[in-house]
Each structure stands twice: as C-alpha cells, then as structure tokens.
Short mmCIF file of C-alpha atoms and ligand atoms in Angstrom, two decimals:
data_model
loop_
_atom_site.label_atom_id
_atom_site.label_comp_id
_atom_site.label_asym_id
_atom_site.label_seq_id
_atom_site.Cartn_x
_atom_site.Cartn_y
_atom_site.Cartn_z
CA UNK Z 28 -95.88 68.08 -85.67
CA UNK Z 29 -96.74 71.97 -84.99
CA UNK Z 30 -98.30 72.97 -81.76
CA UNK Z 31 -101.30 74.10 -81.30
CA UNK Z 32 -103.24 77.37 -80.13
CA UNK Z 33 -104.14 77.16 -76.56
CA UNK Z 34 -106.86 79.49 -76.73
CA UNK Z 35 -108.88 77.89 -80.02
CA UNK Z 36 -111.51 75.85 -78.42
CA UNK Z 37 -111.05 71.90 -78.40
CA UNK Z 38 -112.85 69.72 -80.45
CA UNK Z 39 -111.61 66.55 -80.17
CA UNK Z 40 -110.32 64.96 -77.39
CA UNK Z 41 -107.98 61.54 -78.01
CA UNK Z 42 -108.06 59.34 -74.52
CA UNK Z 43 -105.59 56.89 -74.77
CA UNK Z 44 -104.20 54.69 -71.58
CA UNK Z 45 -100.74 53.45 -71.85
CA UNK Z 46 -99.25 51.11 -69.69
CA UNK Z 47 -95.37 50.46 -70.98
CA UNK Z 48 -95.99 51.25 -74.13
CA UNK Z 49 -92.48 52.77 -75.26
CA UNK Z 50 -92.18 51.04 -78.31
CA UNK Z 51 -95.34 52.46 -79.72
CA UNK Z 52 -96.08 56.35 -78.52
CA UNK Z 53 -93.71 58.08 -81.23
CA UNK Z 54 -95.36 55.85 -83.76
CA UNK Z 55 -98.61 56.75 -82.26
CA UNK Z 56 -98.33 60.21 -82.27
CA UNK Z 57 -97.10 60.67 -85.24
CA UNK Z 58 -100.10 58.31 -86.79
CA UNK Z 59 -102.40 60.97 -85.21
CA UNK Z 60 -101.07 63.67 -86.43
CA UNK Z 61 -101.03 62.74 -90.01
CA UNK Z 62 -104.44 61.53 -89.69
CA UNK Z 63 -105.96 64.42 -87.87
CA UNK Z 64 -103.65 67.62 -88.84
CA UNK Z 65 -104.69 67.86 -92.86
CA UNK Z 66 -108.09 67.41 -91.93
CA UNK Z 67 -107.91 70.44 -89.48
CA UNK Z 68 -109.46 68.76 -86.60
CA UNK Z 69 -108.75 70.61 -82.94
CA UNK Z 70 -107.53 67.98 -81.08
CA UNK Z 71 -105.63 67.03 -77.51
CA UNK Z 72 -104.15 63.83 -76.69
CA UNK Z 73 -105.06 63.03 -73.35
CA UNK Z 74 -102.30 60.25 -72.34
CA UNK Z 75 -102.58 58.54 -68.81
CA UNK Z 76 -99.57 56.66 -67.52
CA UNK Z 77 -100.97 53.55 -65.94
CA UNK Z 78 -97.84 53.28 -63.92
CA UNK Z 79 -95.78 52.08 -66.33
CA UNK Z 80 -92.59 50.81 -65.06
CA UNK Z 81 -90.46 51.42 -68.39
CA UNK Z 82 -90.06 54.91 -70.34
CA UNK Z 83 -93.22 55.44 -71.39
CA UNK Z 84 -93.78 58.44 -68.48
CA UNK Z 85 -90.68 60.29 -69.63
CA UNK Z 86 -91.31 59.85 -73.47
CA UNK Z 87 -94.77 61.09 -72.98
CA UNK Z 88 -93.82 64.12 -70.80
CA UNK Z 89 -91.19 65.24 -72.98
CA UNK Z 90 -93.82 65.19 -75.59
CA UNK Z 91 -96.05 67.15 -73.60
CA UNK Z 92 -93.21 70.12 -72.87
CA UNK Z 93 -92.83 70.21 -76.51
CA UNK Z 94 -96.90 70.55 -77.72
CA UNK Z 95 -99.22 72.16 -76.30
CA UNK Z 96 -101.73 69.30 -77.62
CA UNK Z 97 -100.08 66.47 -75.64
CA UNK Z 98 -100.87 66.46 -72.42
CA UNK Z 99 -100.19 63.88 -69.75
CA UNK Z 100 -101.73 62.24 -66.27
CA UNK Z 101 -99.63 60.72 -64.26
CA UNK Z 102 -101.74 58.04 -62.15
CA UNK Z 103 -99.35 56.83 -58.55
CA UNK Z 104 -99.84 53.08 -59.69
CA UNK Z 105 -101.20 51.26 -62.52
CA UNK Z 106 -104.98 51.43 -61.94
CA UNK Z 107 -106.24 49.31 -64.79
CA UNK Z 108 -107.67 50.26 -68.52
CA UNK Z 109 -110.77 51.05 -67.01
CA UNK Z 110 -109.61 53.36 -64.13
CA UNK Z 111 -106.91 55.07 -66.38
CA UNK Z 112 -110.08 55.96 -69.11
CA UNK Z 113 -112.06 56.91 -66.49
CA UNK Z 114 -109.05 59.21 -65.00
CA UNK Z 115 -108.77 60.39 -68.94
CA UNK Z 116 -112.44 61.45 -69.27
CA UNK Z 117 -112.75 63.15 -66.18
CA UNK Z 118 -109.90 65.51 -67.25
CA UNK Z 119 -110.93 65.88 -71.03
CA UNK Z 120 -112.06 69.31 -71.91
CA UNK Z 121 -113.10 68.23 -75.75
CA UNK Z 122 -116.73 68.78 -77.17
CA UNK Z 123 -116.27 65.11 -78.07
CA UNK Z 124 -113.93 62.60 -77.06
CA UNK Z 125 -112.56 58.81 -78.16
CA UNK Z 126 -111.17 56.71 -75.59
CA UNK Z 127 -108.18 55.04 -78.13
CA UNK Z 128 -105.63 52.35 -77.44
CA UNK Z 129 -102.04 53.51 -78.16
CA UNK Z 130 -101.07 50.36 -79.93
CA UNK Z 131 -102.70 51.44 -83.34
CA UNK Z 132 -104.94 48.77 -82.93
CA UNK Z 133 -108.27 51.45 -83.18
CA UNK Z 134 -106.68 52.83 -86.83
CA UNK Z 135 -106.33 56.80 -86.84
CA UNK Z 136 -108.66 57.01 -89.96
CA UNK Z 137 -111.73 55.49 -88.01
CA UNK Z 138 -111.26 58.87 -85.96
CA UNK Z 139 -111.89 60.48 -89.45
CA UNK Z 140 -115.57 58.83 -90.06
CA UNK Z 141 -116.74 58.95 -86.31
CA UNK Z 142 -115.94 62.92 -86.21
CA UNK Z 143 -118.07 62.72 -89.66
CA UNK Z 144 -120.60 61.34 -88.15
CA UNK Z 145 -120.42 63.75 -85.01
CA UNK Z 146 -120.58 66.05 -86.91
CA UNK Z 147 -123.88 64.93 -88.32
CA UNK Z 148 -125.59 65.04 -85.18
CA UNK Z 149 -124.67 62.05 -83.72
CA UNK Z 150 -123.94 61.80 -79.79
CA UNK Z 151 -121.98 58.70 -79.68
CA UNK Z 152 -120.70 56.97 -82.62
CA UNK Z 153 -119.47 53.62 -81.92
CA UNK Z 154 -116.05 51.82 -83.76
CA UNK Z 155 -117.62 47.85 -84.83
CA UNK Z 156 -115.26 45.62 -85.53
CA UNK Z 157 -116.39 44.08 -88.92
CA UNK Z 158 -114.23 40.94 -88.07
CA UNK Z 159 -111.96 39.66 -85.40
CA UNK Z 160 -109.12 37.90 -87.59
CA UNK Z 161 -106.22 39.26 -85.47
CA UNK Z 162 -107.43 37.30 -82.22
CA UNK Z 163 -106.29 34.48 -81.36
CA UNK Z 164 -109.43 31.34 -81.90
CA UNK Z 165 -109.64 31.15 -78.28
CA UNK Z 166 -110.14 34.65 -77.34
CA UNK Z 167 -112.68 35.06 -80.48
CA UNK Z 168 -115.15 32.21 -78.79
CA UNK Z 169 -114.21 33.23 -75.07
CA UNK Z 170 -115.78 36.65 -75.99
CA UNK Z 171 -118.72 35.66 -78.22
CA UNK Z 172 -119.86 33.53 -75.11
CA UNK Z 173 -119.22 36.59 -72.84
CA UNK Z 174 -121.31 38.92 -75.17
CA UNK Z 175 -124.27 36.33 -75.61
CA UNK Z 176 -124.38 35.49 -71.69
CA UNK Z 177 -124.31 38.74 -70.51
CA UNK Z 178 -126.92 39.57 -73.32
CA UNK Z 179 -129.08 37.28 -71.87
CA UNK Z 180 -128.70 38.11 -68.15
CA UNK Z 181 -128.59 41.87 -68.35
CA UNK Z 182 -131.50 44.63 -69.50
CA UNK Z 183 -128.64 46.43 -70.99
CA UNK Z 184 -127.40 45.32 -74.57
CA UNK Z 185 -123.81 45.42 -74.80
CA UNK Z 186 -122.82 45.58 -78.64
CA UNK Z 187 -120.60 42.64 -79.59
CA UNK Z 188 -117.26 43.81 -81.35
CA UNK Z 189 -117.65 47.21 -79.97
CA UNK Z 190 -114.42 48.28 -78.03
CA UNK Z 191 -113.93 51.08 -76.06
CA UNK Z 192 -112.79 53.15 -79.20
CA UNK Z 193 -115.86 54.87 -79.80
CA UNK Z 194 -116.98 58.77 -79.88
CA UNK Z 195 -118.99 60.48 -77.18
CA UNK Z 196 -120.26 63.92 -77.36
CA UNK Z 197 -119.87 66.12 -74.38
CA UNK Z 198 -123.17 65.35 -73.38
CA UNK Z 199 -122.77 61.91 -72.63
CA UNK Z 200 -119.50 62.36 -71.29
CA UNK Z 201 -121.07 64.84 -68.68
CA UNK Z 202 -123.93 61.72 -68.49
CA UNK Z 203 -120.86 59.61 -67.73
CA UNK Z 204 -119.57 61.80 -64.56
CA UNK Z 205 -122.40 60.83 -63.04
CA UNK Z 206 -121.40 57.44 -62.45
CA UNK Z 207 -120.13 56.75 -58.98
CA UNK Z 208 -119.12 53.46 -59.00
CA UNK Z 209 -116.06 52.08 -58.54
CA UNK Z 210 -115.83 48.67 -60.44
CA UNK Z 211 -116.25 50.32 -63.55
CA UNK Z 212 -117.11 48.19 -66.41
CA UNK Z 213 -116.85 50.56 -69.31
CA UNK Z 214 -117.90 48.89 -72.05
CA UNK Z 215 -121.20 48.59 -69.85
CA UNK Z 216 -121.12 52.06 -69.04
CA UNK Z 217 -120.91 53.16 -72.36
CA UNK Z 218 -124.20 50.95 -73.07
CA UNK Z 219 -126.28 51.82 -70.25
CA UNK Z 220 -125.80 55.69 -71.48
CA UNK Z 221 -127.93 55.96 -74.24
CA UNK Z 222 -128.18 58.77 -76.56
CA UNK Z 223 -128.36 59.01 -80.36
CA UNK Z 224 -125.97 56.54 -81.80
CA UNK Z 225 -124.22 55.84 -85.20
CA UNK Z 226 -122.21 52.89 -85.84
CA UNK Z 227 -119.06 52.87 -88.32
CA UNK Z 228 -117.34 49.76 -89.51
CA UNK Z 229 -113.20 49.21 -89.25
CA UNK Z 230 -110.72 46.25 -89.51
CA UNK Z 231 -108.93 45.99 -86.57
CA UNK Z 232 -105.16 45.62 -87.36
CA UNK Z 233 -102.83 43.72 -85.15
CA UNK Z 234 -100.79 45.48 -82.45
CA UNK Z 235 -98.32 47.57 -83.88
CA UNK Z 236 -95.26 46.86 -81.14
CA UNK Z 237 -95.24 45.71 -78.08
CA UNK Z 238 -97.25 42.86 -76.27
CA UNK Z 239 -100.82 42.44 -75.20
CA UNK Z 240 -101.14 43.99 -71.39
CA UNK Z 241 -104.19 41.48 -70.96
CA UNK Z 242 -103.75 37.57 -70.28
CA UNK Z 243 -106.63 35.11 -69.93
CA UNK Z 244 -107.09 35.67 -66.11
CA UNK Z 245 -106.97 39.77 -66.75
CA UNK Z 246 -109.94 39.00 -69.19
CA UNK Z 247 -111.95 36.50 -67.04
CA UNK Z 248 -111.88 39.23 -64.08
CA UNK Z 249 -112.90 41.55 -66.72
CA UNK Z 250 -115.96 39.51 -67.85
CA UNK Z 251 -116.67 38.37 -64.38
CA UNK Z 252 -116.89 42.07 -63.26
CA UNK Z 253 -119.06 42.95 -66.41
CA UNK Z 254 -121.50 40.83 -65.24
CA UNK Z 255 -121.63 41.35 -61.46
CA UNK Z 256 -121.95 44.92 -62.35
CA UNK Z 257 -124.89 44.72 -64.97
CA UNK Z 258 -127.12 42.01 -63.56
CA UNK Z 259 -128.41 40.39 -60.41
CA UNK Z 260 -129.55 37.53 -62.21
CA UNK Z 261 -126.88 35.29 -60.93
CA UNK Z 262 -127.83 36.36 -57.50
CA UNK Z 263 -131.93 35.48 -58.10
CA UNK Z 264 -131.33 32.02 -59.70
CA UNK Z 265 -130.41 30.67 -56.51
CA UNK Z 266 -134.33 31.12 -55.01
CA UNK Z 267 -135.42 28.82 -57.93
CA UNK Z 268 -133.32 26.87 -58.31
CA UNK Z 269 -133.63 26.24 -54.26
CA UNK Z 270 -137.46 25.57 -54.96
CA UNK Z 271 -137.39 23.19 -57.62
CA UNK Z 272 -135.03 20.96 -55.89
CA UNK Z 273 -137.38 21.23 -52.64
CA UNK Z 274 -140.04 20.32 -54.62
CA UNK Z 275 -138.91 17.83 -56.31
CA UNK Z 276 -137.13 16.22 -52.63
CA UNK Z 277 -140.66 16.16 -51.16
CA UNK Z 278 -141.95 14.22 -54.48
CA UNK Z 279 -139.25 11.40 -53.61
CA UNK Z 280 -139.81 12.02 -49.53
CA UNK Z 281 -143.58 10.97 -50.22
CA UNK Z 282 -142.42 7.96 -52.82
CA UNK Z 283 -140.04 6.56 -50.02
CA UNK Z 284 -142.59 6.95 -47.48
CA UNK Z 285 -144.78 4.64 -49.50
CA UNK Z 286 -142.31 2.52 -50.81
CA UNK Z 287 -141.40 1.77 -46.89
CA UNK Z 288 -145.20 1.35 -46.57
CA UNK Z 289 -145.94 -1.46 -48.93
CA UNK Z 290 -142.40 -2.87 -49.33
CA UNK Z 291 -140.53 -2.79 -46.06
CA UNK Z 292 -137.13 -0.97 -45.30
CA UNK Z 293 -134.75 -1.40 -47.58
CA UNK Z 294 -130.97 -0.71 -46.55
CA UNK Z 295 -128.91 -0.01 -49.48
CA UNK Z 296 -128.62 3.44 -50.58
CA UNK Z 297 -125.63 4.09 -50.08
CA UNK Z 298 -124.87 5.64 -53.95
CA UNK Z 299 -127.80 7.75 -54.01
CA UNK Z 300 -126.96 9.59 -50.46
CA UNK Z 301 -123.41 10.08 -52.02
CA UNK Z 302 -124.89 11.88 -55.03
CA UNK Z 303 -127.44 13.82 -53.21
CA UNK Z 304 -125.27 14.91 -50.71
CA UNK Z 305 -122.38 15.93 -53.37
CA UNK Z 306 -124.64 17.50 -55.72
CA UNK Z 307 -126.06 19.67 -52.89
CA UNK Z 308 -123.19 20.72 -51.14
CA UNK Z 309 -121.74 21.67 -54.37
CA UNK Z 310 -124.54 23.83 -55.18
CA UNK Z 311 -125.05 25.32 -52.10
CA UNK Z 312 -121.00 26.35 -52.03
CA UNK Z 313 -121.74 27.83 -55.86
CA UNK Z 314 -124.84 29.95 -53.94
CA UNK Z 315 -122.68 31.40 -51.30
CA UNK Z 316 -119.38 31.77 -53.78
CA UNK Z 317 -121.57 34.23 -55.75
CA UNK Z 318 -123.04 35.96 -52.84
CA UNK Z 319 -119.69 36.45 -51.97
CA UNK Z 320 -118.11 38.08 -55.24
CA UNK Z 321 -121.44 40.20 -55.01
CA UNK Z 322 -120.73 41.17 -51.31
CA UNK Z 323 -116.87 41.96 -52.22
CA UNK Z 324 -118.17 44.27 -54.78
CA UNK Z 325 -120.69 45.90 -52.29
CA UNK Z 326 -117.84 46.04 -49.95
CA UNK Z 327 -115.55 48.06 -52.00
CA UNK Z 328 -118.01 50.67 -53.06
CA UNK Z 329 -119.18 51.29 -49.12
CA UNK Z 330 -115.29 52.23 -48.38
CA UNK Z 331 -115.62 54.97 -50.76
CA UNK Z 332 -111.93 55.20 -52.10
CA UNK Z 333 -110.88 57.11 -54.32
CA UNK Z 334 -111.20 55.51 -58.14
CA UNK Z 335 -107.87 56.81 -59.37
CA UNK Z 336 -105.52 59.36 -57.59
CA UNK Z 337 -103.30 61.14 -60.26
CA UNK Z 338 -99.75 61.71 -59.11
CA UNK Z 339 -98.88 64.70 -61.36
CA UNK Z 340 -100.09 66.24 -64.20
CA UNK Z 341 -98.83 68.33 -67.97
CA UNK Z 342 -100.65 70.67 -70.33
CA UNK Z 343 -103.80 70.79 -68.31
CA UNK Z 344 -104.97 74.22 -67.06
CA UNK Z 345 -103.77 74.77 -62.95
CA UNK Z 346 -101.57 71.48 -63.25
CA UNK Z 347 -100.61 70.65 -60.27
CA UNK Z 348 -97.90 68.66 -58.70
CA UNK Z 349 -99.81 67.61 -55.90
CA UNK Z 350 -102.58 64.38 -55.60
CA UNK Z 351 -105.88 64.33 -56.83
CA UNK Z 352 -108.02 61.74 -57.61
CA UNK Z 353 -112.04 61.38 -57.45
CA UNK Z 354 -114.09 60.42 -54.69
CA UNK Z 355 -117.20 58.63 -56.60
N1 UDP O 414 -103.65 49.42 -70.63
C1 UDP O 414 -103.65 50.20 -69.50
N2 UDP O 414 -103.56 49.60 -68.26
C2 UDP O 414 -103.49 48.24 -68.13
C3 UDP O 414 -103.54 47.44 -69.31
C4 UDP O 414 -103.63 48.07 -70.54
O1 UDP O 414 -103.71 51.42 -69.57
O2 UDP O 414 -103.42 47.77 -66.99
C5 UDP O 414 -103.73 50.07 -71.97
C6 UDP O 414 -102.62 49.69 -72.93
O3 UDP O 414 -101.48 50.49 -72.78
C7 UDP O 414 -103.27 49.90 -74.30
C8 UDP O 414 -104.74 49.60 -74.02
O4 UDP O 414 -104.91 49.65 -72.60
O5 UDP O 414 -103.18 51.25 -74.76
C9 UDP O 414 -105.14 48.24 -74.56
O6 UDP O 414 -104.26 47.24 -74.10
P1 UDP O 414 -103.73 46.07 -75.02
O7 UDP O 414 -103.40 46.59 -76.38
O8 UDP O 414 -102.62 45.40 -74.28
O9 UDP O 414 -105.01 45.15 -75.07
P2 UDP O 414 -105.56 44.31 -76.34
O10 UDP O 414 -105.58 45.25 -77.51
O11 UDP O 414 -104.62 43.18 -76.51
O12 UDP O 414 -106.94 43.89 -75.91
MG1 MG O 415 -104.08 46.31 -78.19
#
C-alpha cells in the first residue's frame, strides 16, 4: 500500500464503522487498495472506532501513522452504526463519499461502478442488493415486512435491499448536515434527501470474519425507530380507531335500550363484559404505549445532547486530542 499526497484533493471518501472488527481490517484494507489503487481513485478511509473493546483501535491507528489515507475517529463509547456514520460523514472531506461496512460484505468493486456512475453526473448512486441469499430465512421476511409497512405508513419511500453502502456527492452530504436529529435512522435519511439518483446492482457476499454485531432485538429497535422517525401514522390511528368503536358502542347502547324495552332485563352477560372490557383496556394500553415511545423520542431530542462525542482523532487536519462531538 503506498501513501498518499496530502495536498492532491480527495475524491473519494470510504466511511466505514467498526465495532471489534480485528479479524477483518487488514483484510479490508488491503481489499481497498487493490480495488481502488490501479484505478487511480483519490481516496481516504475514514474508520470510526465504535468503542470497540478488542484491538481494532490500535490496529487501525497504527494504520493511520503509517498512511496518510487512513485516518481514524475515536468515538468515547460505542454509539451505534448510525451514530458512528454520522460521526464519519461529518468529518469526511471527499467530493463524494460511501458509508461501507468493514466486513467485505459491500464488495470493493461495487465502489468501482458507483464512482462510474458519479462520475456521470449522478448525486447519489445507491448499492441494490439483487438478492439476499446470505441472510438467514428469518431475517429475509422480518425485513421485507419492515420495508412494505413502513412503505405504507411513511411519504418517504425507503428502497428495499438498499443498505447504507451507497454514494453521495458532496452536495447531499452538505444536505445531510442539516439534519439535527438525534435518533438517526439513516437509511431514512438517505431517502428523504433526494437528489439525482442511479442505482447499481451487487451480490452481497457473506461476512468475511468475524460475527454479526446485530441480533434480533438490535434490529427490532432499529425498525421500531425507522418508523417512529418517518411517520406519525401510528400516532393518528388511534382517533379512528377511537371513533369507530364509539360508534359502533352507541349502535349496541340503543339495541340494549330496546331490547330492555320490549323484552325485560336480562341478567347474564357476564362473557360479553369480559370481552369488552379486555379488548378495550388492551387497546387503550397499545394507545398510550405508542404515545409513549413517541414522547421518549421527543424527550431525547429536547435535552439536546450531543449525537456522538469523539474521544481522539488521526490523519485529520488540527487533530486534536481533546473531545468533540456535535450538538444537533
Ligand atoms: N457496527 C458499528 N457499531 C455497532 C454495530 C455495528 O459500528 O454498534 C459496524 C460493524 O463494525 C460493521 C457494520 O457496522 O462494519 C455492519 O455490522 P455487521 O456486519 O455486524 O452487520 P450485518 O452486516 O450483519 O447487518
Ligand atoms: Mg456485515
């Protein structure tokens, strides 16, 4: 790998969160390089410890003393994907960047066709996955569901089988600082930007080393916090719902009445006030459960803390030693 001129203007900048990923950052590098060095693409590698408790930090660092091209953020805890890509894109300084996982799952020579592309005049060219053979059956369905639900909730379309390894230009990454928020959906994000877009196909391999950092309650919170953040729908069903069940309790209020009328009391009813009662209160828990998860969200944006702080950083002009981080 030979080091590159600080002073040539970057092109390309690589984004890739890692979160104990010491089995796979040589390998990743070094994939990278291959890929992007013949085709004489200026590139940096952006790499943000997500407070990895293994080597990954000091592997990484090293890496960054040796090339200029490598350079490193160093968040103080692990923050999540989403914070860790939004820590990488604040500090990227490419005319275009790709937020890439370091697990060689988004394959180096996709980078190849969505510069291509970029270079064509696209803004944002997005990485589809043309099938999803290396997940498992029940992540496959879990996520088709996801896609068509929030699809159907939200004015936004979120592509299906897009990831977050995709291509922005500098425009939309600029279009991107501008978004305060702390629970910070990307894949959303991405969407609600806009801009001219391109799509490219790929195969995505599986993981190269290492183990999945996401389990099935990671990706519910995930989905869950992809939809509270795109749509109030959930929030609006509640006044309708709430209506037609009025409605329809005054329809069977009257029929009683009458009933009692021509046909005298009649005791038993036990059941029916059981199912009533159950059904309702259930509901009515639902209701204020999602108010809740909506208030919770409104909650943590209000306190205004910081969305990543950044314990130290390498390669990046004025590093510092001290803590930074961004305040919306
Ligand atoms: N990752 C991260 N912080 C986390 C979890 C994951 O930075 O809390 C990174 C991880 O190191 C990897 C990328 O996000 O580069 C994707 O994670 P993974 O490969 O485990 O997810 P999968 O491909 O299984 O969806
Ligand atoms: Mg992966």
């Amino acid at each position: 790998m030979e080091s590159r001129n600080e002073t040539e203007a970057i092109e390309l900048s690589l984004i890739a969160p890692m979160y104990n990923e010491e089995e796979v950052v040589d390998h990743f590098f070094s994939a990278i390089e291959q890929c992007l060095g013949p085709a004489g693409i200026k590139y940096e590698i952006v790499c943000i410890n997500d407070g990895s408790s293994d080597n990954t930090l000091k592997i990484i660092t090293d890496y960054a003393h040796q090339y200029k091209h490598i350079k490193v953020l160093d968040l103080s805890r692990n923050f999540g994907k989403e914070l860790a890509l939004t820590a990488g894109i604040d500090y990227a300084t490419g005319q275009a960047a790709i937020p890439i996982d370091c697990d060689l799952q988004d394959p180096p020579e996709v980078i190849l066709e969505m510069y291509g592309k970029w270079r064509e005049g696209y803004d944002v060219v997005l990485a589809r996955r043309s099938n999803r053979d290396s997940d498992t059956f029940v992540k496959r369905n879990t996520s088709m569901l996801f896609y068509k639900l929030i699809d159907s909730m939200s004015e936004i379309h979120i592509p299906a089988n897009v990831g977050d390894f995709r291509l922005l230009d500098r425009k939309a990454l600029d279009a991107l600082r501008m978004y305060p928020e702390r629970s910070r959906f990307m894949k959303g994000l991405f969407a609600s930007l806009g801009f001219k877009t391109a799509i490219v196909e790929y195969v995505r391999p599986a993981r190269a080393a290492g183990e999945t950092k996401w389990n099935y309650v990671k990706l519910y919170s995930l989905a869950l916090e992809g939809i509270l953040s795109f749509t109030s729908f959930p929030l609006k069903i509640w006044s309708y719902l709430g209506a037609a069940i009025a409605f329809s309790g005054f329809v069977y209020g009257i029929f009683t009445i009458v009933k009692t009328l021509y046909f005298g009391i009649d005791v038993p009813g036990y059941a029916s006030l059981m199912v009533v009662l159950l059904f309702m209160s259930g509901l009515i828990l639902i209701s204020l459960g999602i108010i809740g998860e909506y208030l919770a969200r409104i909650f943590i944006e209000v306190k205004g803390r910081p969305i990543y702080i950044v314990r130290s950083s390498v390669g990046f002009e004025g590093d510092v030693e001290c803590v930074h981080g961004r305040n919306g």
